Short mmCIF file of C-alpha atoms in Angstrom, two decimals:
data_model
loop_
_atom_site.label_atom_id
_atom_site.label_comp_id
_atom_site.label_asym_id
_atom_site.label_seq_id
_atom_site.Cartn_x
_atom_site.Cartn_y
_atom_site.Cartn_z
CA MET A 1 -0.27 -0.04 0.08
CA ASN A 2 1.30 3.17 -1.24
CA THR A 3 1.98 6.20 1.60
CA ALA A 4 -1.01 8.39 -0.02
CA THR A 5 -3.48 5.24 0.03
CA GLN A 6 -2.62 4.57 3.64
CA ASP A 7 -2.94 8.38 4.86
CA MET A 8 -6.44 8.10 2.75
CA VAL A 9 -7.30 4.89 5.23
CA ASN A 10 -6.20 6.61 8.38
CA LEU A 11 -8.02 9.56 7.27
CA GLY A 12 -11.28 7.98 6.79
CA ARG A 13 -10.57 5.84 10.45
CA ARG A 14 -10.21 9.26 12.66
CA ARG A 15 -13.63 10.82 10.68
CA LEU A 16 -12.03 13.71 9.83
CA LEU A 17 -15.31 15.33 8.34
CA VAL A 18 -16.19 18.78 8.97
CA GLY A 19 -19.58 20.50 7.59
CA GLY A 20 -19.43 24.39 6.77
CA ILE A 21 -21.63 26.61 4.94
CA SER A 22 -20.63 28.09 1.39
CA ALA A 23 -20.43 31.46 0.63
CA ALA A 24 -23.48 31.18 -1.74
CA GLY A 25 -25.69 29.72 1.65
CA GLY A 26 -25.13 26.12 0.88
CA LEU A 27 -23.83 23.27 2.78
CA LEU A 28 -20.39 21.93 2.57
CA VAL A 29 -19.25 18.41 3.62
CA GLY A 30 -15.64 17.20 3.93
CA LEU A 31 -12.57 18.30 4.67
CA PRO A 32 -10.18 19.91 6.24
CA THR A 33 -10.26 20.28 10.03
CA ALA A 34 -9.89 23.20 12.12
CA ARG A 35 -6.79 21.56 12.63
CA LEU A 36 -5.43 20.99 9.36
CA LEU A 37 -5.66 24.63 8.74
CA GLY A 38 -2.49 26.64 7.99
CA ALA A 39 -2.21 29.72 10.33
CA GLY A 40 -4.19 32.78 10.32
CA GLU A 41 -6.95 30.63 8.30
CA SER A 42 -10.32 30.35 9.11
CA ASP A 43 -13.45 27.95 7.80
CA SER A 44 -15.12 31.18 6.81
CA GLU A 45 -11.93 31.78 4.48
CA HIS A 46 -12.58 28.85 2.78
CA ALA A 47 -16.48 28.94 2.09
CA GLY A 48 -17.15 27.93 -1.34
CA LYS A 49 -13.90 26.29 -2.15
CA ILE A 50 -14.11 22.73 -3.13
CA GLY A 51 -11.92 21.10 -0.54
CA TYR A 52 -14.49 19.74 1.21
CA PHE A 53 -15.77 17.09 -0.97
CA VAL A 54 -19.18 17.70 -1.50
CA GLU A 55 -20.97 21.19 -2.04
CA ILE A 56 -24.70 21.35 -1.96
CA ARG A 57 -25.78 24.69 -3.81
CA SER A 58 -28.53 26.83 -3.33
CA ASP A 59 -30.24 26.14 -7.07
CA GLY A 60 -29.84 22.61 -6.12
CA SER A 61 -26.96 21.77 -7.95
CA VAL A 62 -24.14 19.41 -6.41
CA VAL A 63 -20.70 20.08 -6.78
CA ILE A 64 -18.08 16.96 -6.05
CA GLY A 65 -14.46 17.72 -5.26
CA VAL A 66 -11.96 14.80 -6.82
CA ALA A 67 -8.59 14.43 -4.77
CA GLN A 68 -6.99 12.15 -6.76
CA PRO A 69 -5.47 12.51 -10.27
CA GLU A 70 -7.42 11.12 -12.99
CA ILE A 71 -5.15 9.20 -15.23
CA GLY A 72 -7.28 7.58 -17.86
CA GLN A 73 -8.95 5.24 -15.56
CA GLY A 74 -11.95 7.29 -15.06
CA VAL A 75 -11.73 8.31 -11.42
CA ARG A 76 -13.30 11.77 -11.94
CA THR A 77 -16.42 9.87 -12.47
CA SER A 78 -16.58 6.70 -10.46
CA LEU A 79 -15.18 8.48 -7.46
CA PRO A 80 -17.50 11.24 -7.25
CA MET A 81 -20.55 8.53 -8.23
CA LEU A 82 -19.62 6.99 -4.76
CA VAL A 83 -20.33 10.33 -2.71
CA ALA A 84 -23.50 10.77 -4.93
CA GLU A 85 -24.60 7.75 -4.42
CA GLU A 86 -24.76 7.86 -0.71
CA LEU A 87 -25.97 11.91 -0.78
CA ASP A 88 -28.95 10.49 -2.95
CA VAL A 89 -28.81 12.81 -5.86
CA ASP A 90 -29.51 13.09 -9.32
CA TRP A 91 -26.35 12.81 -11.31
CA SER A 92 -27.45 15.04 -13.76
CA ARG A 93 -27.40 17.62 -11.46
CA VAL A 94 -23.63 16.77 -10.11
CA SER A 95 -20.80 18.57 -11.43
CA ILE A 96 -17.02 17.75 -10.89
CA GLU A 97 -14.11 19.75 -9.54
CA GLN A 98 -10.31 18.31 -9.22
CA MET A 99 -8.67 19.52 -6.16
CA PRO A 100 -5.03 20.60 -6.15
CA LEU A 101 -2.48 19.13 -4.36
CA GLY A 102 -3.49 19.99 -0.72
CA ILE A 103 -0.81 20.33 1.80
CA VAL A 104 -0.54 22.43 4.96
CA ARG A 105 1.76 23.26 7.63
CA THR A 106 0.59 22.94 11.31
CA ALA A 107 2.50 22.28 14.71
CA GLU A 108 3.43 19.20 14.22
CA GLY A 109 4.89 19.35 10.66
CA TYR A 110 2.98 18.74 7.52
CA GLU A 111 -0.62 17.30 7.10
CA TRP A 112 -2.37 16.08 4.31
CA LYS A 113 -5.40 18.92 3.52
CA TYR A 114 -7.60 16.19 1.53
CA GLY A 115 -6.31 13.23 2.41
CA GLY A 116 -3.22 11.21 0.39
CA GLN A 117 -3.37 12.31 -3.09
CA GLY A 118 -2.21 9.43 -5.60
CA ALA A 119 -3.37 6.94 -7.73
CA GLY A 120 -1.54 3.30 -8.09
CA GLY A 121 -2.07 -0.34 -8.45
CA SER A 122 -5.32 -0.06 -9.93
CA THR A 123 -6.70 0.46 -5.95
CA SER A 124 -8.74 4.33 -6.40
CA ILE A 125 -11.95 2.68 -5.73
CA THR A 126 -11.13 0.06 -3.21
CA ASP A 127 -9.13 2.63 -1.10
CA ASN A 128 -11.78 5.49 -0.90
CA TRP A 129 -15.08 2.98 -0.98
CA GLN A 130 -15.69 3.49 2.68
CA PHE A 131 -14.10 6.86 2.98
CA LEU A 132 -15.97 8.75 0.08
CA ARG A 133 -19.66 6.88 0.78
CA GLU A 134 -19.21 8.04 4.45
CA VAL A 135 -18.87 11.64 3.18
CA GLY A 136 -21.80 11.24 1.06
CA ALA A 137 -23.90 10.10 3.80
CA THR A 138 -22.69 12.57 6.48
CA ALA A 139 -24.07 15.04 4.12
CA ARG A 140 -27.50 12.94 3.63
CA HIS A 141 -27.52 12.89 7.56
CA GLN A 142 -27.19 16.67 7.71
CA LEU A 143 -30.05 17.61 5.10
CA ILE A 144 -31.87 14.79 7.23
CA ALA A 145 -31.60 16.35 10.31
CA ALA A 146 -32.38 20.01 8.83
CA ALA A 147 -35.82 18.92 7.91
CA ALA A 148 -36.99 16.99 10.78
CA GLU A 149 -35.49 19.73 12.77
CA ARG A 150 -37.95 22.23 10.76
CA TRP A 151 -40.71 19.67 10.50
CA GLY A 152 -40.73 18.78 14.43
CA VAL A 153 -40.30 15.01 13.88
CA ASP A 154 -38.14 12.86 14.63
CA PRO A 155 -35.06 12.47 11.96
CA ALA A 156 -35.62 8.36 11.79
CA GLN A 157 -39.23 9.07 10.33
CA CYS A 158 -37.45 10.95 7.46
CA ASP A 159 -35.74 9.34 4.25
CA THR A 160 -34.64 10.78 1.06
CA ASN A 161 -35.43 10.58 -2.40
CA THR A 162 -33.45 11.68 -5.13
CA GLY A 163 -32.44 15.46 -4.04
CA ALA A 164 -35.15 16.01 -1.31
CA VAL A 165 -35.78 14.83 1.96
CA VAL A 166 -39.47 13.18 2.71
CA HIS A 167 -41.94 12.99 5.61
CA ALA A 168 -43.96 9.62 4.47
CA ALA A 169 -46.23 9.89 7.06
CA SER A 170 -47.44 13.46 6.35
CA GLY A 171 -46.56 13.68 2.82
CA ARG A 172 -44.08 16.61 3.37
CA ARG A 173 -40.82 17.20 0.79
CA LEU A 174 -38.13 19.48 1.17
CA ALA A 175 -35.46 19.97 -1.77
CA TYR A 176 -31.93 19.65 -0.57
CA ALA A 177 -31.83 23.49 -2.01
CA GLU A 178 -34.07 24.39 0.92
CA LEU A 179 -32.06 22.82 3.18
CA ALA A 180 -28.50 23.39 2.76
CA ALA A 181 -28.00 26.34 4.56
CA ALA A 182 -29.81 25.24 7.47
CA ALA A 183 -27.55 21.90 7.28
CA ALA A 184 -24.65 23.73 6.99
CA GLN A 185 -25.33 25.23 10.86
CA LEU A 186 -25.81 21.71 12.41
CA PRO A 187 -23.13 19.90 14.38
CA MET A 188 -21.48 16.99 12.67
CA PRO A 189 -22.27 13.28 13.74
CA GLU A 190 -19.56 11.73 15.89
CA ILE A 191 -20.17 8.41 14.21
CA ALA A 192 -20.60 7.70 10.29
CA PRO A 193 -24.21 7.15 8.91
CA ALA A 194 -25.45 3.78 8.00
CA LEU A 195 -24.68 3.04 4.34
CA LYS A 196 -26.46 1.81 2.01
CA ASP A 197 -27.69 -1.55 0.98
CA PRO A 198 -25.87 -2.25 -1.91
CA LYS A 199 -29.13 -3.60 -3.54
CA ASN A 200 -30.57 -0.08 -2.70
CA PHE A 201 -27.94 1.27 -5.13
CA ARG A 202 -29.44 3.82 -8.11
CA VAL A 203 -25.49 5.48 -9.07
CA ILE A 204 -23.32 3.09 -8.28
CA GLY A 205 -23.19 -0.06 -10.76
CA GLN A 206 -25.25 1.99 -13.42
CA PRO A 207 -23.54 2.70 -17.09
CA THR A 208 -22.42 6.02 -16.72
CA ASN A 209 -20.58 8.30 -18.93
CA VAL A 210 -17.15 9.21 -18.46
CA VAL A 211 -17.97 13.22 -17.32
CA ASP A 212 -14.99 14.94 -19.20
CA ALA A 213 -15.03 12.00 -22.22
CA ARG A 214 -16.46 15.46 -24.89
CA ASP A 215 -13.87 17.48 -23.36
CA ILE A 216 -11.45 15.15 -24.10
CA VAL A 217 -12.29 14.31 -27.69
CA THR A 218 -12.86 17.30 -28.54
CA GLY A 219 -9.49 19.39 -27.38
CA LYS A 220 -10.65 20.84 -24.73
CA ALA A 221 -9.69 19.07 -21.92
CA ARG A 222 -6.03 20.57 -20.69
CA TYR A 223 -3.10 18.93 -19.96
CA GLY A 224 0.37 19.26 -18.49
CA LEU A 225 1.74 20.31 -22.06
CA ASP A 226 -0.75 22.97 -22.90
CA THR A 227 0.37 25.02 -20.21
CA ASP A 228 1.71 28.30 -21.48
CA VAL A 229 2.32 31.71 -19.57
CA PRO A 230 4.54 34.51 -20.91
CA GLY A 231 8.37 34.80 -20.64
CA MET A 232 8.31 30.81 -20.53
CA ARG A 233 11.89 29.01 -21.24
CA TYR A 234 11.83 25.51 -22.54
CA ALA A 235 13.85 22.69 -22.07
CA SER A 236 14.36 19.54 -23.91
CA ILE A 237 16.87 16.45 -22.49
CA GLU A 238 18.69 14.03 -24.63
CA ARG A 239 19.09 11.18 -22.03
CA SER A 240 21.70 8.68 -22.22
CA PRO A 241 20.37 5.16 -24.50
CA TYR A 242 22.28 3.54 -21.95
CA LEU A 243 21.35 1.81 -18.57
CA ASP A 244 23.19 4.24 -15.70
CA GLY A 245 25.15 5.43 -18.99
CA SER A 246 26.73 8.89 -18.33
CA VAL A 247 28.07 11.41 -21.15
CA ALA A 248 31.79 10.95 -21.70
CA SER A 249 32.31 13.83 -24.21
CA LEU A 250 29.73 16.18 -25.46
CA ASP A 251 30.19 18.95 -28.50
CA ASP A 252 27.62 21.89 -27.97
CA ALA A 253 28.55 24.27 -30.14
CA ALA A 254 26.01 23.39 -32.98
CA ALA A 255 23.47 23.49 -30.27
CA ARG A 256 24.80 27.08 -28.83
CA ALA A 257 25.01 28.14 -33.00
CA VAL A 258 20.21 27.19 -33.20
CA PRO A 259 18.85 30.53 -32.78
CA GLY A 260 16.87 30.87 -29.48
CA VAL A 261 19.09 28.44 -27.53
CA LEU A 262 20.03 30.22 -24.36
CA ASP A 263 22.33 27.37 -22.43
CA VAL A 264 23.13 24.06 -22.62
CA PHE A 265 24.64 21.57 -19.55
CA THR A 266 24.82 17.88 -18.37
CA LEU A 267 22.79 16.46 -15.76
CA ASP A 268 24.35 13.67 -13.66
CA GLY A 269 22.37 10.54 -13.33
CA PRO A 270 21.60 8.21 -10.68
CA LYS A 271 24.63 6.79 -8.46
CA ALA A 272 24.82 3.16 -7.72
CA GLY A 273 22.81 2.03 -5.02
CA GLU A 274 20.71 5.72 -4.46
CA PRO A 275 17.49 6.77 -4.91
CA TYR A 276 16.55 7.73 -7.97
CA LEU A 277 15.93 11.40 -7.79
CA ILE A 278 16.51 11.60 -11.61
CA LEU A 279 16.00 9.33 -14.17
CA ALA A 280 19.13 9.23 -16.17
CA SER A 281 22.36 10.96 -17.24
CA GLY A 282 21.73 13.31 -20.18
CA VAL A 283 22.27 16.83 -21.43
CA ALA A 284 19.63 19.92 -21.55
CA VAL A 285 19.07 22.21 -23.93
CA ILE A 286 17.41 25.30 -22.83
CA ALA A 287 15.53 27.69 -25.11
CA ASP A 288 12.86 30.33 -25.79
CA SER A 289 10.72 28.36 -27.89
CA THR A 290 10.27 24.52 -27.91
CA TRP A 291 11.25 24.62 -31.39
CA ALA A 292 14.70 25.86 -30.58
CA ALA A 293 15.00 23.51 -27.87
CA LEU A 294 14.23 20.72 -30.03
CA GLN A 295 16.53 21.91 -32.39
CA GLY A 296 19.10 22.39 -30.32
CA ARG A 297 19.18 18.77 -28.77
CA LYS A 298 19.29 17.22 -32.12
CA ALA A 299 22.48 19.13 -32.65
CA LEU A 300 24.20 17.81 -29.73
CA LYS A 301 27.24 15.55 -30.36
CA ILE A 302 27.85 13.44 -27.81
CA GLU A 303 29.80 10.28 -26.64
CA TRP A 304 28.45 8.12 -23.98
CA ASN A 305 29.82 5.51 -21.42
CA LYS A 306 28.09 2.65 -21.81
CA GLY A 307 27.65 1.67 -18.23
CA PRO A 308 27.77 -1.66 -16.48
CA HIS A 309 25.17 -3.42 -17.89
CA THR A 310 26.24 -3.07 -21.77
CA GLY A 311 26.56 -7.56 -21.39
CA GLU A 312 22.61 -7.43 -20.86
CA SER A 313 20.16 -8.13 -23.59
CA THR A 314 16.20 -9.96 -23.91
CA ALA A 315 18.09 -13.14 -24.06
CA THR A 316 19.67 -12.82 -20.66
CA PHE A 317 16.55 -11.43 -19.20
CA TRP A 318 14.74 -14.31 -19.82
CA ALA A 319 17.29 -16.81 -19.39
CA GLN A 320 17.49 -14.94 -15.79
CA CYS A 321 13.53 -15.28 -15.35
CA ARG A 322 13.09 -18.51 -15.99
CA GLU A 323 16.61 -19.49 -13.50
CA LEU A 324 14.21 -17.89 -10.99
CA LEU A 325 11.34 -19.72 -11.87
CA ASP A 326 12.91 -22.85 -11.75
CA GLY A 327 13.95 -22.28 -7.87
CA GLU A 328 12.73 -22.33 -4.86
CA GLY A 329 10.98 -18.83 -5.04
CA GLN A 330 10.03 -16.85 -1.89
CA VAL A 331 7.31 -17.69 0.37
CA VAL A 332 4.63 -15.23 1.27
CA ARG A 333 1.85 -16.82 2.39
CA ASP A 334 1.37 -20.56 3.79
CA ASP A 335 -1.92 -21.74 4.23
CA GLY A 336 -2.52 -25.35 4.80
CA ASP A 337 -0.55 -28.38 3.25
CA PHE A 338 0.86 -27.09 -0.62
CA THR A 339 2.83 -30.18 -0.97
CA ALA A 340 0.54 -33.08 0.09
CA ALA A 341 -2.36 -31.70 -1.93
CA MET A 342 -0.50 -31.22 -4.83
CA GLN A 343 0.73 -34.85 -4.92
CA THR A 344 -2.92 -36.32 -4.07
CA ALA A 345 -4.50 -34.13 -6.80
CA ASP A 346 -6.00 -36.22 -9.46
CA LYS A 347 -4.78 -33.70 -12.20
CA THR A 348 -2.55 -31.04 -11.81
CA VAL A 349 -2.04 -27.98 -14.81
CA THR A 350 1.10 -25.80 -15.12
CA ALA A 351 1.46 -22.76 -17.21
CA ARG A 352 4.37 -20.07 -17.55
CA TYR A 353 3.27 -16.87 -19.18
CA GLU A 354 5.69 -14.59 -20.60
CA GLN A 355 5.42 -10.81 -21.38
CA PRO A 356 7.61 -8.75 -22.91
CA TYR A 357 9.68 -5.69 -20.57
CA VAL A 358 8.33 -2.66 -22.18
CA ASN A 359 8.49 1.04 -21.08
CA HIS A 360 5.55 2.21 -18.30
CA ALA A 361 4.91 5.06 -21.28
CA PRO A 362 1.56 7.48 -21.21
CA LEU A 363 0.23 8.90 -24.35
CA GLU A 364 1.37 12.23 -23.10
CA PRO A 365 4.62 13.55 -24.05
CA GLN A 366 6.23 13.84 -20.05
CA ASN A 367 6.77 17.15 -18.95
CA CYS A 368 7.13 19.55 -16.61
CA PHE A 369 6.08 23.22 -15.82
CA ALA A 370 7.75 24.82 -12.99
CA HIS A 371 7.61 28.50 -11.38
CA VAL A 372 9.88 28.95 -8.69
CA ARG A 373 9.24 32.66 -6.50
CA ASP A 374 10.82 33.71 -3.37
CA ASP A 375 7.64 32.44 -1.24
CA GLY A 376 7.18 28.64 -2.99
CA ALA A 377 7.09 27.37 -6.29
CA ASP A 378 4.11 26.41 -8.82
CA ILE A 379 4.18 22.84 -10.14
CA ILE A 380 2.28 21.69 -13.09
CA ALA A 381 2.74 18.09 -14.40
CA PRO A 382 1.10 15.12 -15.22
CA THR A 383 1.72 12.65 -12.56
CA GLN A 384 0.01 9.90 -10.89
CA MET A 385 1.55 10.55 -7.78
CA PRO A 386 0.86 14.39 -6.86
CA SER A 387 2.02 14.23 -3.35
CA GLY A 388 5.53 12.74 -4.47
CA ALA A 389 5.97 16.16 -5.76
CA SER A 390 6.12 17.88 -2.89
CA ARG A 391 9.10 16.10 -1.66
#
């Protein structure tokens, strides 16, 4: 389990859900707690911001925040569906907001503002299943409490029906929009409200269009590579074609002669046995445009030290894999008597599968925008682990 995942699990267990009122008089439910607010900040200063996961607006629309990164797996759709299900709202009235990286300084150090943020191992749904459903259920609980208080009835006599609280005994009904402001003033429950029985799901499990599919296919969606601000400088890096290789010699005269090229310098790769804080050795060309950077890179004349792995090949890789598979291996779980079961089985089936060793390459060219200031830095990058960018 990665750090971001563990943080989110712990977050759900600690029940760090709070409520508040939005600038427009609606209900906000989610994070952060007062303890996680930065120095000098207050809940009122966060009013209306999508740091709270759920905002029910006075016009009846619902905004659900997504803390995890969208990397093509559809979490900007699937994770808000968990919240919408327990909140009991019409999915067509829901809009989605991507939440920024949330890290704040506290007296104890740095804390997550929205829980750990990252995606990996195809675990976004399982990791957030309980927590985000509780977010939606808590908002629903507050709305029921507000309606019950207005009607002077027991909340247990009330239910919800797609964006409204109903009191079956009297036939009364109030839309969430009419209750949002009052619900925002009520104390939050100490214990997470009960969640729906899956047999009553209306949103989860239903065929649902990806919320930003149209933006993606029409070019409206913005990616890291679309970032463009006045005065930007551009870098293109020629990386070592050899694993753990390095620059033996460099002739950058032709590159520096390309119009628009501003500088050329080498980047040292990771040292043996140390963490990979940089991918590989290389030579960076800095320019005032992408075109100049790319042309300058093409003009570089580099001789490479091939590094310690020149004897490796596809053939040696597969030979090593087969040797390891034929060995004893590492036992990570031992239940029952495996040896006896195999020896007494009527039939055993053995199969060996091979997959090529391929690059984990996204469709979008890897890129990063960095604006470093005296008081901080803005980073825009396509990454599945934004939490790692803070380290």
